[in-house]
Short mmCIF file of C-alpha atoms in Angstrom, two decimals:
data_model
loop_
_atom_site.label_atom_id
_atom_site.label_comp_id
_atom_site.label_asym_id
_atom_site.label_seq_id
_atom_site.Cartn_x
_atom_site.Cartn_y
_atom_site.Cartn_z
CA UNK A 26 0.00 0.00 0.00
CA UNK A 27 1.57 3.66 -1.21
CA UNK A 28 2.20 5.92 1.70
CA UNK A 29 2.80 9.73 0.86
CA UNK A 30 4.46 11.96 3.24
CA UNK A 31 4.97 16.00 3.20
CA UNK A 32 7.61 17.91 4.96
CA UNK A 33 7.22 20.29 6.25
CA UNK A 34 3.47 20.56 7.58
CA UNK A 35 3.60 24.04 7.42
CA UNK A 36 5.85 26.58 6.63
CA UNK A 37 5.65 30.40 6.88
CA UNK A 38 8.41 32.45 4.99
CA UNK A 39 8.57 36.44 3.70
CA UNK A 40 7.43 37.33 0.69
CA UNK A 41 10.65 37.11 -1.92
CA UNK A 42 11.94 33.48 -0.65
CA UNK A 43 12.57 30.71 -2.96
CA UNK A 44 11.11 27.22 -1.07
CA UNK A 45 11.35 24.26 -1.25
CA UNK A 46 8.10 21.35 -0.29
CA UNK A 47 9.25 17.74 -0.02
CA UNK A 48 7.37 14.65 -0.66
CA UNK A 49 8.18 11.16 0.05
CA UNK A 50 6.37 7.80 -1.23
CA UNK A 51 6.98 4.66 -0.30
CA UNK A 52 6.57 2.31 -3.29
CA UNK A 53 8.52 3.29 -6.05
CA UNK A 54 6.59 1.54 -8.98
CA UNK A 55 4.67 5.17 -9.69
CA UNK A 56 3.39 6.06 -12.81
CA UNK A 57 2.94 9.61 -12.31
CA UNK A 58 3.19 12.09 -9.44
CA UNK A 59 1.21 15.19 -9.01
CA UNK A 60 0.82 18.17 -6.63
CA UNK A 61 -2.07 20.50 -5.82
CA UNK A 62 -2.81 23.49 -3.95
CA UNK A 63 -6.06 23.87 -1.77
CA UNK A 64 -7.37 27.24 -0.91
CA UNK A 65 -9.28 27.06 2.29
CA UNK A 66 -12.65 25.50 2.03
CA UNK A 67 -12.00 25.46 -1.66
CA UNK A 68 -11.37 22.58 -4.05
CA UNK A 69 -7.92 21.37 -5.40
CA UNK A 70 -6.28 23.01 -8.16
CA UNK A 71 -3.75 20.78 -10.10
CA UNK A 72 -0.12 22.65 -10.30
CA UNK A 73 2.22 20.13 -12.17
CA UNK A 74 1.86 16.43 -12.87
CA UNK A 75 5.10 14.15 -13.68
CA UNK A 76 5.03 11.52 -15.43
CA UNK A 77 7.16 8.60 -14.13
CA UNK A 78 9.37 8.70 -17.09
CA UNK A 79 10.28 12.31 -16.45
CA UNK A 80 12.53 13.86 -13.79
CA UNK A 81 10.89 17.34 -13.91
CA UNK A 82 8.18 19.68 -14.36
CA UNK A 83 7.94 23.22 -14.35
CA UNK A 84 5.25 26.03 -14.55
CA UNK A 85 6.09 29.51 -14.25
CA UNK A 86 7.75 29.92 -11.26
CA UNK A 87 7.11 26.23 -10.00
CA UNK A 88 9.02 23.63 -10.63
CA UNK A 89 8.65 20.11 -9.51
CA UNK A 90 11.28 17.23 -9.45
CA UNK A 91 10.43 13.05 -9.04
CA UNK A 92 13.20 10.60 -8.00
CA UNK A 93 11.35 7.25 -8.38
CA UNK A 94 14.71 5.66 -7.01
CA UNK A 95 14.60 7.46 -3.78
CA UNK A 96 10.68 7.82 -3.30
CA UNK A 97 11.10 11.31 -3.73
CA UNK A 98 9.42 14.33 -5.17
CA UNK A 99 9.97 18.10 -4.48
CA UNK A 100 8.38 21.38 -5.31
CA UNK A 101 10.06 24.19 -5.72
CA UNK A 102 8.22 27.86 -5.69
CA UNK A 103 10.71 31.16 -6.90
CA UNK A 104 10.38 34.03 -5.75
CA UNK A 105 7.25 32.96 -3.24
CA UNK A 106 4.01 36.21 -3.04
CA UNK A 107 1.46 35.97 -0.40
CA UNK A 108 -1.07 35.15 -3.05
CA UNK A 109 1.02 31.39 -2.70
CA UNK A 110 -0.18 30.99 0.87
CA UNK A 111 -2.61 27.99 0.36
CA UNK A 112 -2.03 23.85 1.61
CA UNK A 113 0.14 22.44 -0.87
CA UNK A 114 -0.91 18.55 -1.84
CA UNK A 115 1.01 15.70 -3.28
CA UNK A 116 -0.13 12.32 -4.50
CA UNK A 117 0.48 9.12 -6.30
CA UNK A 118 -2.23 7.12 -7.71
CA UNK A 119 -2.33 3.20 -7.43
CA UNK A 120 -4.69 0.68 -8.73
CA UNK A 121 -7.42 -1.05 -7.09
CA UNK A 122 -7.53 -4.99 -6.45
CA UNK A 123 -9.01 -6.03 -9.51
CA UNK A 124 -6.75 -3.96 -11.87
CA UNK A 125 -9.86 -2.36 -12.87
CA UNK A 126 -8.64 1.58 -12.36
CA UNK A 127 -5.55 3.13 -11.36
CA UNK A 128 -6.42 6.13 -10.64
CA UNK A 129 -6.85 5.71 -6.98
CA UNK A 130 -4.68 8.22 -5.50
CA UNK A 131 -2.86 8.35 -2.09
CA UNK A 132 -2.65 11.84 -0.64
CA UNK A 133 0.14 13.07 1.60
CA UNK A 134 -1.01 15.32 4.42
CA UNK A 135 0.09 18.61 2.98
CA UNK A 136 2.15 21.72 3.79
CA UNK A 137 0.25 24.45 4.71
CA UNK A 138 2.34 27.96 3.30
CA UNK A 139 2.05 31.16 4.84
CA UNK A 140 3.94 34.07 2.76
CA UNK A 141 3.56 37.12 4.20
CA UNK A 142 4.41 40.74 3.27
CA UNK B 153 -13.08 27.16 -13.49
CA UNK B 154 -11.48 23.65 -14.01
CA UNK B 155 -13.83 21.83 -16.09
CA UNK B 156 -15.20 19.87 -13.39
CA UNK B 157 -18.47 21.54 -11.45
CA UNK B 158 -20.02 20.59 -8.33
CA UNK B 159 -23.74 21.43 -7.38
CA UNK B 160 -24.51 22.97 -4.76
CA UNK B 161 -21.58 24.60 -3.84
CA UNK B 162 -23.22 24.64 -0.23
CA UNK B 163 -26.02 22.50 1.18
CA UNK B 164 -27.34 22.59 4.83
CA UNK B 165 -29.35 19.49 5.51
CA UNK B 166 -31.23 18.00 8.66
CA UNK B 167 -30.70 14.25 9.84
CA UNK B 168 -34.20 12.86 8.04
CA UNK B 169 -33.25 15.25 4.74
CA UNK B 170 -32.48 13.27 1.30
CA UNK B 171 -30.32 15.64 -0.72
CA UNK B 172 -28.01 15.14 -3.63
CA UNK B 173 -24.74 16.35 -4.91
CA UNK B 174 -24.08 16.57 -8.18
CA UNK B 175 -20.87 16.40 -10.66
CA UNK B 176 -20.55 16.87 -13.99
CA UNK B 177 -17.31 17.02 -16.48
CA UNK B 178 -16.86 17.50 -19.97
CA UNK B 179 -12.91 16.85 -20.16
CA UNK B 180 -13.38 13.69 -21.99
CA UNK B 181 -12.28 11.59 -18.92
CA UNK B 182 -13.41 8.18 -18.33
CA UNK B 183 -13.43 8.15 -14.69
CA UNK B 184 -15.05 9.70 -11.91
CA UNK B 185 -14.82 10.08 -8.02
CA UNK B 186 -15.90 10.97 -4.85
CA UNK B 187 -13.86 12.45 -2.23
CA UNK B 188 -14.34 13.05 1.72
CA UNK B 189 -12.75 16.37 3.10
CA UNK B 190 -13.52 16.92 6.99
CA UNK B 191 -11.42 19.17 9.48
CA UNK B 192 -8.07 18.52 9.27
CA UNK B 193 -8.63 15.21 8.29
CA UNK B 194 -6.63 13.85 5.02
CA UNK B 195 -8.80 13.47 1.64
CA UNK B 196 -10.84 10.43 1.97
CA UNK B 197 -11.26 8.33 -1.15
CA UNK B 198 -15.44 6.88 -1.45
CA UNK B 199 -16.40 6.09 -4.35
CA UNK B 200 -14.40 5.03 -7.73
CA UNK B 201 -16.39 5.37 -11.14
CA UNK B 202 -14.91 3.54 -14.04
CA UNK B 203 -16.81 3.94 -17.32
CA UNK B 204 -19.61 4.18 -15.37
CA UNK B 205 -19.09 0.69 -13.30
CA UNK B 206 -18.47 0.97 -9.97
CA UNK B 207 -14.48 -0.15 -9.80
CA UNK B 208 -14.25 0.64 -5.66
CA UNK B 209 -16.14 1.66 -2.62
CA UNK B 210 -14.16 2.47 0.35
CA UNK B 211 -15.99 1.20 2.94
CA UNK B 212 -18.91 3.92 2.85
CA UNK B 213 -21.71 3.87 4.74
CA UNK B 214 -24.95 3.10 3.09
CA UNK B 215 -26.68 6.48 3.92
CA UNK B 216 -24.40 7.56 0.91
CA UNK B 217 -25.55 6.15 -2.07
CA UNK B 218 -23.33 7.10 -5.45
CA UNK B 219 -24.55 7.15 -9.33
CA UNK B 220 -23.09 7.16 -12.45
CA UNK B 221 -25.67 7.51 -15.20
CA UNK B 222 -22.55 7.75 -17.86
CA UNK B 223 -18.94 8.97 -17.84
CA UNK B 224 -19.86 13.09 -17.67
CA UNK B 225 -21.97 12.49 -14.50
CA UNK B 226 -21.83 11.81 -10.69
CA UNK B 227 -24.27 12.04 -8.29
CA UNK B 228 -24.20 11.24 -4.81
CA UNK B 229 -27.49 10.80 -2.78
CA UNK B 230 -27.39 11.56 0.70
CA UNK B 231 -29.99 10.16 3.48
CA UNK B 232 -30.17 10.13 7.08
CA UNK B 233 -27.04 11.22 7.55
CA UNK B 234 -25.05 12.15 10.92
CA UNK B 235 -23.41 15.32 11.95
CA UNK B 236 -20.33 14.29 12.00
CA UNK B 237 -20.72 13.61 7.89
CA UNK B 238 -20.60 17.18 7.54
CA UNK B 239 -17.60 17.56 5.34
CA UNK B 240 -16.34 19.09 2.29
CA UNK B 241 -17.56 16.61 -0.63
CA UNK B 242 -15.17 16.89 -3.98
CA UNK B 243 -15.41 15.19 -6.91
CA UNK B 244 -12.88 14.68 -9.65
CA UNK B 245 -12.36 12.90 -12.79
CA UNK B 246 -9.80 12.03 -14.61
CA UNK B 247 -8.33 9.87 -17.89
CA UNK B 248 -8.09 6.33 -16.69
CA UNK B 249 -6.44 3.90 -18.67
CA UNK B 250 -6.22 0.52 -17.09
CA UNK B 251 -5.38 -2.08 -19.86
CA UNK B 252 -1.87 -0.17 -20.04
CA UNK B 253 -1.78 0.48 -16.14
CA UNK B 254 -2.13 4.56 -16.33
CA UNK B 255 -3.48 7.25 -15.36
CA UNK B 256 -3.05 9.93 -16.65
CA UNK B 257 -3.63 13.00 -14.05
CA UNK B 258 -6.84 13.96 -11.52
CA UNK B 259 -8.99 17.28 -12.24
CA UNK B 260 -11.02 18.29 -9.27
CA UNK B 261 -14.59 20.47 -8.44
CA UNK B 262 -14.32 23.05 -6.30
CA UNK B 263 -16.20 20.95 -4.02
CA UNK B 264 -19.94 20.84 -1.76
CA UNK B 265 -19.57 22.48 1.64
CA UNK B 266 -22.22 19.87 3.22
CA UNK B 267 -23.75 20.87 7.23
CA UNK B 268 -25.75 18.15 8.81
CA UNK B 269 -27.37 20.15 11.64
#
């Protein structure tokens, strides 16, 4: 059974300050990894999604790495604004016992970002 | 918006109500689900939607009672429910493709902010 983990569980920084949010799954046989952010009381907004055959994965001034060896995945925010603050999500989907979907996904617990001014 | 809608975005029901939520996509994705958000509580995976057949329930109680008329659309029929199911309810879809083992990245609703008073 995947197991996701986030570190930190929160964070607060100044506005300005490159970060860095880690992730950490325990079975390695991944097809894809893929981080949200969740505004509060809001639904999830998909950032970046890596596919297992690729190491990284940026948008503007996000940028997302996966090390399938390790059980590792990292996202990486330049330049952070307070309009970042939000939970930050990552997950790995998995398949259910009968093979029928694999889209199950295992969510770690999140990093909840505070940039202020 | 994402591409995936949730109605209603809020819904206050007593314990004897029946209510529904209701999901619809038109991203072209095969599969749909159901999601469980309370307090600081990890997403909760209920219901998996595979071209419209049921491919998982995660242990759900019965006063929750999913449908999948076709692969845009996903209700989920509340009855006698409990305080303590008041939650934030998402939905998401996404491209499922199980004879070659992928998937192929989740879209989620902005979610129904469900009260059980």
């Amino acid at each position: 059974k995947q197991e996701v983990t986030q570190i930190p569980a929160a964070l607060s920084v100044p506005e300005g300050e490159n970060l860095v949010l880690n992730c950490s799954f325990t079975d390695s046989a991944i097809y894809n990894l893929q981080w949200f952010r969740q505004d509060p009381g809001k639904g999830l907004t998909s950032l970046l999604l890596i596919q297992s055959s690729q190491r990284e994965q940026t948008s503007g001034r996000l940028n997302a790495s996966l090390d399938k060896s390790s059980g590792r995945s990292t996202l990486y925010i330049a330049a952070s604004q307070p309009g970042d603050s939000a939970t930050y999500l990552c997950a790995a989907p998995y398949p259910n016992a009968g093979g029928t979907s694999y889209g199950k996904l295992t969510f770690g617990q999140g990093t909840i970002l505070t940039v202020h001014p | 918006e994402t591409g995936v809608t949730q109605t209603p975005r809020h819904l206050v029901m007593g314990m004897t109500n029946k209510k529904s939520l209701k999901c619809e996509q038109h991203l072209g994705h095969n599969a749909m689900y159901w999601y469980k958000q309370s307090a600081k509580k990890p997403l909760e995976l209920m219901f998996v939607y595979n071209f419209k057949e049921q491919t998982e329930n995660n242990s759900v109680p019965s006063r929750f009672s999913p449908e999948c008329p076709n692969s845009s659309h996903l209700f989920l029929h509340l009855h006698t429910l409990q305080p303590e199911d008041s939650a934030l309810y998402l939905c998401a879809s996404s491209r499922d493709d199980s004879p070659k083992k992928r998937n192929y990245g989740y879209t989620f609703g902005s979610g129904t902010r469900l009260t059980v008073v």
